[in-house]
Short mmCIF file of C-alpha atoms and ligand atoms in Angstrom, two decimals:
data_model
loop_
_atom_site.label_atom_id
_atom_site.label_comp_id
_atom_site.label_asym_id
_atom_site.label_seq_id
_atom_site.Cartn_x
_atom_site.Cartn_y
_atom_site.Cartn_z
CA MET A 7 -31.17 211.82 98.44
CA GLU A 8 -33.94 209.37 99.29
CA THR A 9 -33.19 206.03 100.96
CA ILE A 10 -35.34 203.36 99.31
CA GLN A 11 -35.98 199.65 99.41
CA ILE A 12 -35.18 197.57 96.34
CA ILE A 13 -38.81 196.53 95.92
CA ASP A 14 -39.72 200.21 95.33
CA SER A 15 -37.21 200.66 92.48
CA LYS A 16 -39.90 201.12 89.84
CA LYS A 17 -41.05 204.34 91.55
CA HIS A 18 -37.55 205.83 91.32
CA VAL A 19 -36.39 205.23 87.75
CA GLY A 20 -33.93 207.95 86.76
CA GLU A 21 -33.40 209.07 90.37
CA THR A 22 -30.23 208.80 92.42
CA VAL A 23 -31.06 206.93 95.63
CA LYS A 24 -29.44 205.34 98.69
CA ILE A 25 -29.94 201.65 99.59
CA GLY A 26 -28.73 199.44 102.44
CA ALA A 27 -28.03 195.95 101.10
CA TRP A 28 -26.00 192.77 101.24
CA VAL A 29 -23.85 191.41 98.45
CA ALA A 30 -25.50 188.12 97.49
CA ASN A 31 -23.15 187.37 94.62
CA LYS A 32 -20.72 189.13 92.32
CA ARG A 33 -18.94 188.83 88.97
CA SER A 34 -16.59 191.22 87.30
CA SER A 35 -14.45 191.76 84.26
CA GLY A 36 -11.66 194.29 83.76
CA LYS A 37 -14.13 197.10 83.08
CA ILE A 38 -17.35 196.29 84.86
CA ALA A 39 -18.50 194.70 88.11
CA PHE A 40 -21.97 193.21 88.62
CA LEU A 41 -23.16 192.96 92.21
CA GLN A 42 -26.18 190.81 92.98
CA LEU A 43 -27.77 192.81 95.81
CA ARG A 44 -30.46 191.96 98.30
CA ASP A 45 -32.08 194.01 101.03
CA GLY A 46 -34.76 191.55 102.17
CA THR A 47 -37.47 193.08 100.01
CA ALA A 48 -36.03 191.86 96.69
CA TYR A 49 -32.89 191.02 94.73
CA PHE A 50 -31.48 193.13 91.92
CA GLN A 51 -28.29 193.92 90.13
CA GLY A 52 -25.89 196.76 90.85
CA VAL A 53 -23.55 197.73 88.02
CA VAL A 54 -20.19 199.44 88.62
CA VAL A 55 -18.47 200.69 85.48
CA LYS A 56 -14.73 201.27 85.86
CA ASN A 57 -14.49 204.51 83.91
CA GLU A 58 -17.66 206.03 85.44
CA VAL A 59 -16.55 205.89 89.10
CA PRO A 60 -13.36 206.74 91.01
CA GLU A 61 -10.84 203.87 90.80
CA GLU A 62 -11.18 203.07 94.55
CA VAL A 63 -14.94 202.50 94.18
CA PHE A 64 -14.35 200.06 91.33
CA GLN A 65 -11.62 198.22 93.28
CA LEU A 66 -13.85 198.05 96.36
CA ALA A 67 -16.74 196.64 94.30
CA LYS A 68 -14.49 194.03 92.69
CA ASN A 69 -13.23 192.85 96.06
CA LEU A 70 -16.47 192.71 98.04
CA HIS A 71 -17.10 189.33 99.67
CA GLN A 72 -20.39 187.49 99.62
CA GLU A 73 -22.79 188.79 102.33
CA THR A 74 -20.81 191.93 103.13
CA SER A 75 -23.27 194.62 104.16
CA ILE A 76 -23.01 197.92 102.31
CA ILE A 77 -24.71 201.25 101.82
CA LEU A 78 -24.66 202.30 98.20
CA THR A 79 -25.85 205.19 96.12
CA GLY A 80 -26.64 205.17 92.45
CA GLU A 81 -29.22 205.69 89.75
CA ILE A 82 -32.17 203.35 89.24
CA ARG A 83 -32.62 202.17 85.64
CA GLU A 84 -34.93 199.84 83.84
CA ASP A 85 -33.34 196.49 83.03
CA SER A 86 -35.40 194.50 80.57
CA ARG A 87 -32.99 191.53 80.70
CA SER A 88 -33.75 190.68 84.33
CA LYS A 89 -36.97 189.20 85.66
CA PHE A 90 -37.04 191.93 88.30
CA GLY A 91 -36.94 194.63 85.60
CA TYR A 92 -34.69 197.23 87.32
CA GLU A 93 -31.05 197.69 88.29
CA ILE A 94 -28.89 200.34 89.89
CA GLY A 95 -25.91 202.10 88.32
CA ILE A 96 -23.69 202.37 91.40
CA LYS A 97 -21.85 205.61 92.21
CA THR A 98 -20.61 205.09 95.78
CA ILE A 99 -20.21 202.14 98.14
CA GLU A 100 -19.69 202.24 101.90
CA VAL A 101 -18.94 198.97 103.68
CA VAL A 102 -21.01 198.60 106.84
CA SER A 103 -19.64 195.24 107.93
CA GLU A 104 -17.34 192.69 106.31
CA SER A 105 -18.28 189.06 105.70
CA ARG A 106 -15.52 186.47 105.37
CA ASP A 107 -15.85 182.88 104.16
CA TYR A 108 -19.64 182.84 104.02
CA PRO A 109 -20.43 179.13 104.23
CA ILE A 110 -23.26 179.00 101.66
CA THR A 111 -21.64 179.60 98.30
CA PRO A 112 -23.41 179.59 94.94
CA LYS A 113 -22.41 175.91 94.44
CA GLU A 114 -24.71 173.01 95.41
CA HIS A 115 -24.91 172.07 99.09
CA GLY A 116 -26.48 169.00 100.72
CA THR A 117 -29.73 169.29 102.65
CA ASP A 118 -28.16 168.56 106.06
CA PHE A 119 -25.56 171.26 105.53
CA LEU A 120 -28.23 173.75 104.52
CA MET A 121 -30.47 172.80 107.46
CA ASP A 122 -27.52 173.27 109.85
CA HIS A 123 -27.13 176.74 108.35
CA ARG A 124 -30.83 177.58 108.23
CA HIS A 125 -30.13 180.93 109.94
CA LEU A 126 -28.10 181.90 106.85
CA TRP A 127 -29.91 179.78 104.24
CA LEU A 128 -32.97 182.01 104.76
CA ARG A 129 -31.10 184.72 102.83
CA SER A 130 -31.11 182.77 99.55
CA SER A 131 -33.50 183.71 96.77
CA LYS A 132 -35.46 180.43 96.83
CA GLN A 133 -36.06 180.64 100.56
CA HIS A 134 -36.96 184.30 100.17
CA ALA A 135 -39.58 183.39 97.54
CA ILE A 136 -41.09 180.69 99.77
CA MET A 137 -41.34 183.07 102.75
CA GLN A 138 -43.01 185.69 100.56
CA ILE A 139 -45.66 183.13 99.64
CA ARG A 140 -46.04 182.14 103.29
CA ASN A 141 -46.45 185.79 104.20
CA GLU A 142 -49.09 186.28 101.50
CA ILE A 143 -51.04 183.25 102.72
CA ILE A 144 -50.96 184.70 106.26
CA ARG A 145 -52.08 188.10 105.00
CA ALA A 146 -54.87 186.66 102.85
CA THR A 147 -56.05 184.47 105.75
CA TYR A 148 -56.67 187.54 107.91
CA GLU A 149 -58.35 189.31 105.00
CA PHE A 150 -60.65 186.38 104.26
CA PHE A 151 -61.82 185.79 107.82
CA ASN A 152 -62.12 189.44 108.72
CA HIS A 153 -64.18 190.02 105.59
CA HIS A 154 -66.55 187.23 106.64
CA HIS A 155 -66.91 188.62 110.19
CA PHE A 156 -64.84 186.02 112.00
CA VAL A 157 -63.22 187.18 115.25
CA LYS A 158 -59.58 186.22 115.76
CA ILE A 159 -59.29 184.34 119.06
CA ASP A 160 -56.03 183.07 120.53
CA PRO A 161 -56.40 179.75 122.32
CA PRO A 162 -53.83 178.82 124.99
CA ILE A 163 -50.64 176.93 124.15
CA LEU A 164 -50.29 175.30 127.56
CA THR A 165 -53.30 173.06 128.12
CA GLY A 166 -54.60 170.06 129.98
CA SER A 167 -56.52 168.58 127.06
CA ALA A 168 -55.62 166.36 124.12
CA PRO A 169 -58.16 166.95 121.36
CA GLU A 170 -56.32 164.87 118.75
CA GLY A 171 -55.51 161.87 120.95
CA THR A 172 -52.93 161.10 123.59
CA THR A 173 -50.21 159.47 121.49
CA ASP A 174 -48.35 162.53 120.23
CA LEU A 175 -48.44 164.93 123.18
CA PHE A 176 -45.55 167.08 124.37
CA GLU A 177 -45.72 166.92 128.12
CA THR A 178 -44.30 169.61 130.35
CA ASN A 179 -44.41 170.61 133.99
CA TYR A 180 -46.90 173.27 134.93
CA PHE A 181 -45.59 173.91 138.45
CA ASP A 182 -46.88 170.88 140.36
CA GLN A 183 -49.23 169.78 137.58
CA LYS A 184 -48.78 168.11 134.22
CA ALA A 185 -49.54 170.11 131.09
CA TYR A 186 -49.22 169.67 127.34
CA LEU A 187 -48.25 171.91 124.48
CA SER A 188 -51.36 172.47 122.38
CA GLN A 189 -52.01 169.98 119.55
CA SER A 190 -54.95 172.06 118.39
CA GLY A 191 -56.86 175.03 119.76
CA GLN A 192 -60.15 173.57 118.62
CA LEU A 193 -61.83 172.82 121.93
CA TYR A 194 -61.22 176.39 123.08
CA MET A 195 -62.39 177.67 119.70
CA GLU A 196 -65.67 175.85 120.25
CA ALA A 197 -66.10 177.80 123.50
CA ALA A 198 -65.20 180.98 121.62
CA ALA A 199 -67.73 180.24 118.83
CA MET A 200 -70.46 180.05 121.47
CA ALA A 201 -69.38 183.52 122.63
CA PHE A 202 -68.59 185.24 119.30
CA GLY A 203 -70.39 183.23 116.59
CA LYS A 204 -67.65 182.84 114.01
CA VAL A 205 -64.06 182.73 115.17
CA PHE A 206 -60.65 181.70 113.91
CA SER A 207 -57.32 181.04 115.52
CA PHE A 208 -53.88 181.20 113.98
CA GLY A 209 -51.05 179.89 116.05
CA PRO A 210 -48.39 177.28 116.64
CA THR A 211 -49.36 173.70 117.43
CA PHE A 212 -47.20 170.80 118.53
CA ARG A 213 -47.21 167.11 117.71
CA ALA A 214 -44.65 164.74 119.19
CA GLU A 215 -45.14 162.50 116.17
CA LYS A 216 -42.30 160.14 115.40
CA SER A 217 -42.92 160.79 111.71
CA LYS A 218 -40.07 161.61 109.40
CA THR A 219 -41.90 162.43 106.18
CA ARG A 220 -41.90 165.42 103.88
CA ARG A 221 -45.30 166.42 105.31
CA HIS A 222 -44.61 166.32 109.06
CA LEU A 223 -43.33 169.01 111.34
CA ILE A 224 -43.14 168.75 115.12
CA GLU A 225 -44.15 172.41 115.48
CA PHE A 226 -46.46 173.82 112.82
CA TRP A 227 -48.91 176.68 112.44
CA MET A 228 -52.59 176.03 112.11
CA ILE A 229 -55.58 178.18 111.19
CA GLU A 230 -58.67 176.91 113.01
CA PRO A 231 -62.02 178.49 112.17
CA GLU A 232 -65.06 177.47 114.21
CA MET A 233 -68.64 178.47 113.35
CA ALA A 234 -71.80 178.43 115.47
CA PHE A 235 -75.15 177.60 113.84
CA THR A 236 -73.21 175.90 111.03
CA HIS A 237 -73.56 172.39 109.67
CA GLN A 238 -70.80 170.54 107.87
CA GLU A 239 -72.20 171.35 104.42
CA GLU A 240 -71.80 175.11 105.02
CA SER A 241 -68.37 174.56 106.53
CA LEU A 242 -67.21 172.76 103.37
CA LYS A 243 -68.25 175.82 101.35
CA VAL A 244 -66.18 178.10 103.60
CA GLN A 245 -63.22 175.73 103.29
CA GLU A 246 -63.19 175.65 99.51
CA GLN A 247 -63.75 179.41 99.23
CA TYR A 248 -60.91 180.02 101.68
CA VAL A 249 -58.43 177.75 99.90
CA ALA A 250 -59.34 179.13 96.44
CA PHE A 251 -58.91 182.65 97.89
CA LEU A 252 -55.42 181.78 99.14
CA VAL A 253 -54.36 180.44 95.74
CA GLN A 254 -55.83 183.46 93.94
CA ASN A 255 -54.03 185.92 96.22
CA VAL A 256 -50.70 184.15 95.79
CA LEU A 257 -51.26 184.34 92.01
CA ASP A 258 -52.18 188.03 92.26
CA HIS A 259 -49.41 189.14 94.63
CA CYS A 260 -46.53 186.65 94.37
CA GLY A 261 -45.97 186.29 90.62
CA TYR A 262 -42.27 186.95 90.93
CA ALA A 263 -41.82 184.48 93.79
CA LEU A 264 -43.68 181.81 91.81
CA ASP A 265 -41.34 182.45 88.87
CA VAL A 266 -38.26 182.11 91.08
CA LEU A 267 -39.60 178.74 92.25
CA GLY A 268 -40.57 177.69 88.72
CA ARG A 269 -44.18 177.11 89.76
CA ASP A 270 -46.57 176.80 86.80
CA LYS A 271 -49.29 179.46 87.27
CA GLU A 272 -51.67 177.74 84.85
CA VAL A 273 -51.69 174.73 87.17
CA LEU A 274 -52.45 176.95 90.18
CA LYS A 275 -55.31 178.68 88.34
CA LYS A 276 -57.22 175.38 88.22
CA TYR A 277 -57.35 175.46 92.01
CA THR A 278 -59.34 178.68 92.10
CA LYS A 279 -62.36 177.07 90.39
CA LEU A 280 -65.24 176.14 92.68
CA PRO A 281 -66.72 173.86 93.82
CA PHE A 282 -64.03 171.33 94.75
CA PRO A 283 -64.86 167.68 94.06
CA ARG A 284 -66.06 165.43 96.89
CA ILE A 285 -65.79 161.71 97.42
CA SER A 286 -66.98 159.71 100.41
CA TYR A 287 -64.59 157.59 102.44
CA ASP A 288 -66.49 154.53 101.21
CA GLU A 289 -66.06 155.58 97.58
CA ALA A 290 -62.40 156.33 98.15
CA ILE A 291 -61.83 152.81 99.51
CA ALA A 292 -63.66 151.34 96.50
CA LEU A 293 -61.63 153.50 94.11
CA LEU A 294 -58.36 152.33 95.67
CA LYS A 295 -59.37 148.66 95.66
CA LYS A 296 -60.41 148.87 92.02
CA ASN A 297 -56.96 150.25 91.21
CA GLY A 298 -54.85 147.55 92.76
CA PHE A 299 -54.42 148.81 96.34
CA ASP A 300 -54.87 145.44 98.07
CA ASP A 301 -53.32 146.71 101.30
CA ILE A 302 -56.30 148.80 102.38
CA GLU A 303 -59.60 147.75 104.00
CA TRP A 304 -62.66 149.69 105.10
CA GLY A 305 -61.76 151.08 108.53
CA ASP A 306 -58.10 151.84 107.73
CA ASP A 307 -56.69 155.33 107.59
CA PHE A 308 -55.12 156.45 104.33
CA GLY A 309 -51.38 156.53 103.92
CA SER A 310 -49.67 158.98 101.65
CA PRO A 311 -49.70 156.69 98.53
CA HIS A 312 -53.47 156.34 98.97
CA GLU A 313 -54.00 160.08 99.35
CA THR A 314 -51.83 160.75 96.32
CA PHE A 315 -53.76 158.28 94.17
CA ILE A 316 -57.10 159.79 95.22
CA ALA A 317 -55.79 163.33 94.61
CA ASN A 318 -54.51 162.36 91.16
CA SER A 319 -57.99 161.21 90.22
CA PHE A 320 -59.13 164.86 90.35
CA GLU A 321 -58.00 168.20 88.94
CA GLN A 322 -58.56 170.25 92.11
CA PRO A 323 -58.24 169.74 95.85
CA VAL A 324 -60.67 166.99 96.85
CA PHE A 325 -62.75 166.48 100.00
CA ILE A 326 -62.93 162.97 101.42
CA LEU A 327 -66.12 162.82 103.49
CA ASN A 328 -67.30 160.84 106.48
CA TYR A 329 -64.55 158.61 107.81
CA PRO A 330 -65.00 155.69 110.18
CA LYS A 331 -65.58 156.89 113.73
CA ALA A 332 -62.85 154.60 115.05
CA ILE A 333 -60.01 156.48 113.31
CA LYS A 334 -61.16 160.02 114.11
CA PRO A 335 -61.06 162.15 117.29
CA PHE A 336 -63.67 161.97 120.04
CA TYR A 337 -65.50 165.24 119.31
CA MET A 338 -66.90 164.52 115.83
CA LYS A 339 -70.64 164.32 115.26
CA PRO A 340 -71.91 160.83 114.52
CA HIS A 341 -73.64 160.22 111.21
CA PRO A 342 -77.45 160.26 111.68
CA THR A 343 -78.05 156.84 110.11
CA ARG A 344 -74.67 155.07 110.27
CA GLU A 345 -73.23 154.92 113.75
CA GLU A 346 -69.82 153.65 112.53
CA VAL A 347 -69.24 156.88 110.55
CA VAL A 348 -68.72 160.54 111.58
CA ILE A 349 -69.60 163.82 109.82
CA CYS A 350 -66.18 165.04 108.81
CA ALA A 351 -63.98 165.79 105.84
CA ASP A 352 -60.31 166.02 105.01
CA MET A 353 -59.21 168.19 102.11
CA ILE A 354 -56.46 166.54 100.08
CA ALA A 355 -54.25 168.83 98.02
CA PRO A 356 -53.44 167.92 94.40
CA GLU A 357 -50.04 166.77 93.14
CA GLY A 358 -49.28 164.48 96.07
CA TYR A 359 -49.12 167.14 98.79
CA GLY A 360 -51.51 165.26 101.06
CA GLU A 361 -54.04 166.44 103.61
CA ILE A 362 -54.11 170.19 104.12
CA ILE A 363 -57.40 170.46 106.06
CA GLY A 364 -59.06 168.30 108.67
CA GLY A 365 -62.52 169.33 109.83
CA SER A 366 -65.88 168.15 111.06
CA GLU A 367 -69.25 168.96 112.50
CA ARG A 368 -68.98 168.72 116.28
CA ALA A 369 -71.02 166.40 118.47
CA THR A 370 -73.56 168.33 120.55
CA ASP A 371 -75.01 165.53 122.67
CA TYR A 372 -73.71 165.69 126.25
CA ASP A 373 -74.03 161.98 127.02
CA PHE A 374 -72.47 160.93 123.71
CA LEU A 375 -69.46 163.18 124.31
CA LEU A 376 -69.00 162.02 127.89
CA GLU A 377 -68.97 158.43 126.70
CA GLN A 378 -66.50 159.30 123.91
CA ILE A 379 -64.17 161.01 126.39
CA GLN A 380 -64.22 157.89 128.55
CA ASN A 381 -63.76 155.54 125.58
CA HIS A 382 -60.77 157.53 124.32
CA GLY A 383 -59.06 157.22 127.70
CA LEU A 384 -59.17 160.97 128.33
CA ASP A 385 -59.26 162.49 131.81
CA GLU A 386 -62.92 163.48 132.39
CA LYS A 387 -62.00 166.28 134.81
CA GLU A 388 -60.05 168.11 132.10
CA TYR A 389 -63.09 168.20 129.80
CA SER A 390 -65.72 169.35 132.25
CA TRP A 391 -65.55 172.92 130.84
CA TYR A 392 -65.90 171.52 127.32
CA LEU A 393 -68.98 169.54 128.32
CA ASP A 394 -70.48 172.73 129.80
CA LEU A 395 -70.75 174.03 126.23
CA ARG A 396 -73.34 171.30 125.64
CA LYS A 397 -75.32 172.29 128.73
CA TYR A 398 -75.88 175.99 128.15
CA GLY A 399 -77.47 176.76 124.80
CA SER A 400 -75.60 174.27 122.65
CA VAL A 401 -76.00 174.78 118.87
CA PRO A 402 -74.92 172.88 115.77
CA HIS A 403 -71.39 173.95 114.97
CA SER A 404 -68.58 172.99 112.65
CA GLY A 405 -64.98 173.91 112.09
CA PHE A 406 -61.71 172.91 110.54
CA GLY A 407 -57.96 173.26 110.75
CA LEU A 408 -55.70 174.19 107.84
CA GLY A 409 -52.00 173.41 108.18
CA LEU A 410 -50.08 176.52 107.11
CA GLU A 411 -46.82 174.81 106.13
CA ARG A 412 -48.46 172.07 104.09
CA THR A 413 -50.45 174.72 102.26
CA VAL A 414 -47.33 176.79 101.60
CA THR A 415 -45.48 173.67 100.38
CA TRP A 416 -48.28 172.84 97.96
CA ILE A 417 -48.93 176.34 96.59
CA ALA A 418 -45.19 177.09 96.27
CA GLY A 419 -44.69 173.68 94.64
CA ILE A 420 -41.68 172.74 96.79
CA ASP A 421 -40.61 169.25 97.85
CA HIS A 422 -40.57 169.33 101.62
CA VAL A 423 -42.50 171.03 104.41
CA ARG A 424 -39.22 171.88 106.20
CA GLU A 425 -38.63 174.75 103.78
CA ALA A 426 -42.10 176.23 104.38
CA ILE A 427 -41.30 177.46 107.93
CA PRO A 428 -38.39 179.71 108.89
CA PHE A 429 -36.93 177.44 111.56
CA PRO A 430 -38.36 173.91 111.23
CA ARG A 431 -38.62 171.57 114.20
CA LEU A 432 -38.20 168.04 112.91
CA LEU A 433 -37.88 164.62 114.49
CA ASN A 434 -34.09 164.90 114.67
CA ARG A 435 -33.64 168.64 114.60
CA ILE A 436 -34.13 171.58 116.94
CA TYR A 437 -31.01 173.48 115.73
CA PRO A 438 -30.81 176.30 114.79
O1 LIG B 36 -56.24 166.92 110.93
P1 LIG B 36 -55.73 167.65 112.15
O2 LIG B 36 -55.02 166.86 113.16
O3 LIG B 36 -57.02 168.36 112.75
C1 LIG B 36 -57.08 169.06 113.90
O4 LIG B 36 -56.18 169.31 114.63
C2 LIG B 36 -58.47 169.60 114.17
N1 LIG B 36 -58.58 169.88 115.61
C3 LIG B 36 -58.71 170.83 113.35
C4 LIG B 36 -60.05 171.46 113.58
O5 LIG B 36 -61.05 170.88 113.21
N2 LIG B 36 -60.10 172.62 114.21
O6 LIG B 36 -54.79 168.83 111.69
C5 LIG B 36 -55.26 169.82 110.81
C6 LIG B 36 -54.24 170.11 109.74
C7 LIG B 36 -53.91 168.93 108.82
O7 LIG B 36 -54.86 168.79 107.80
C8 LIG B 36 -52.55 169.32 108.30
O8 LIG B 36 -52.67 170.27 107.25
C9 LIG B 36 -51.94 170.02 109.49
O9 LIG B 36 -52.98 170.45 110.32
N3 LIG B 36 -51.03 169.12 110.22
C10 LIG B 36 -49.70 169.15 110.15
N4 LIG B 36 -48.86 169.92 109.43
C11 LIG B 36 -47.53 169.71 109.56
N5 LIG B 36 -47.00 168.78 110.38
C12 LIG B 36 -47.80 167.97 111.12
N6 LIG B 36 -47.27 167.07 111.94
C13 LIG B 36 -49.23 168.14 111.01
N7 LIG B 36 -50.29 167.55 111.60
C14 LIG B 36 -51.38 168.16 111.10
MG1 LIG B 37 -56.14 165.10 110.01
#
């Protein structure tokens, strides 16, 4: 008898198979017991019919507790009434390990309770669907960048630099020196682009931001492509192609997960159409002012109500181009004719999900960068290697960073970024 995974049921219709699974839920009548089974690959129903199995098998099935682990055998059948489409007619059940008083029951639980039980909450079907979408976005990311000849480069996590400013750094001891957890691998990716042309990183980044919003994590995963001989215009094309590719692959490979989450696929399809709209920072300010946002002036950064209003003015993700230099990091290339503006863009997701990409063309002028490093209060010594890149065959280059969890939150259509990562680190939470 073959041991299979639930996800492969369709290849085994009519066969008797063995499966290792957990009991997610159960209901029974006098004559029949329905077990909701999960094995990590999928969820489906196991049916135990009293007069088709020995009495002890039926009694065992009726008395299984939620999350007991079992090995079962039975015949795979089509089941047109379930979304999954298949079920198993159970013949034997062997208990591997009991589960008593599982804390997450099918009733409603509060968010704090669920977050305290995140190690168990991950087993639920909604969380499973979200992690499948996360996994698909990770898979499609590697496919996209490999296909376009990008080399995956892993920047360090312990660093001496602060590319995104000094206010939200996690400081740690590096023997007798100070070090920080990486906020962004970008500066190292610039060095890598000069060595390998087109590169991307994919790793954890850390921001000690005292933000408690549905968009902020303290530890999040970022994809940071960096491209030599590339101006901002070409980078924007890569960004929109990449994001449309992610949405298309989730549509192609995660239909079931999207159904579990109740995500409207027709809405997602709009996000695969290129190009994405663009608006300049100046136009965005004018648009907001015209629509009653009296709280914002040229030079201010956007808050989430502003981003949401701008996003709602378009059908697709929208690029906001060329922000004021004063509110952006030190490394961005200045605009050729307006010194108060830099060549950059943020991509704002639709439906109020906020910024998912930040990117820019990078400054190449040695003296400009040195002055910027000084003006931003950064330690010159720590950036000497970075300045070297402008001394030895510097070229125009551009790059961007996409926040994985914000992208998952948006594509999955869920409310809060904390459910888009297996074990979220939040302002007031490092457990479990
Ligand atoms: O806009 P950010 O800060 O840009 C950078 O770090 C650049 N160095 C990237 C680059 O050009 N290589 O961050 C990039 C993205 C944001 O658009 C957002 O999606 C995500 O990272 N992000 C966060 N996601 C979750 N929680 C946080 N606290 C985040 N901060 C940024
Ligand atoms: Mg940003």
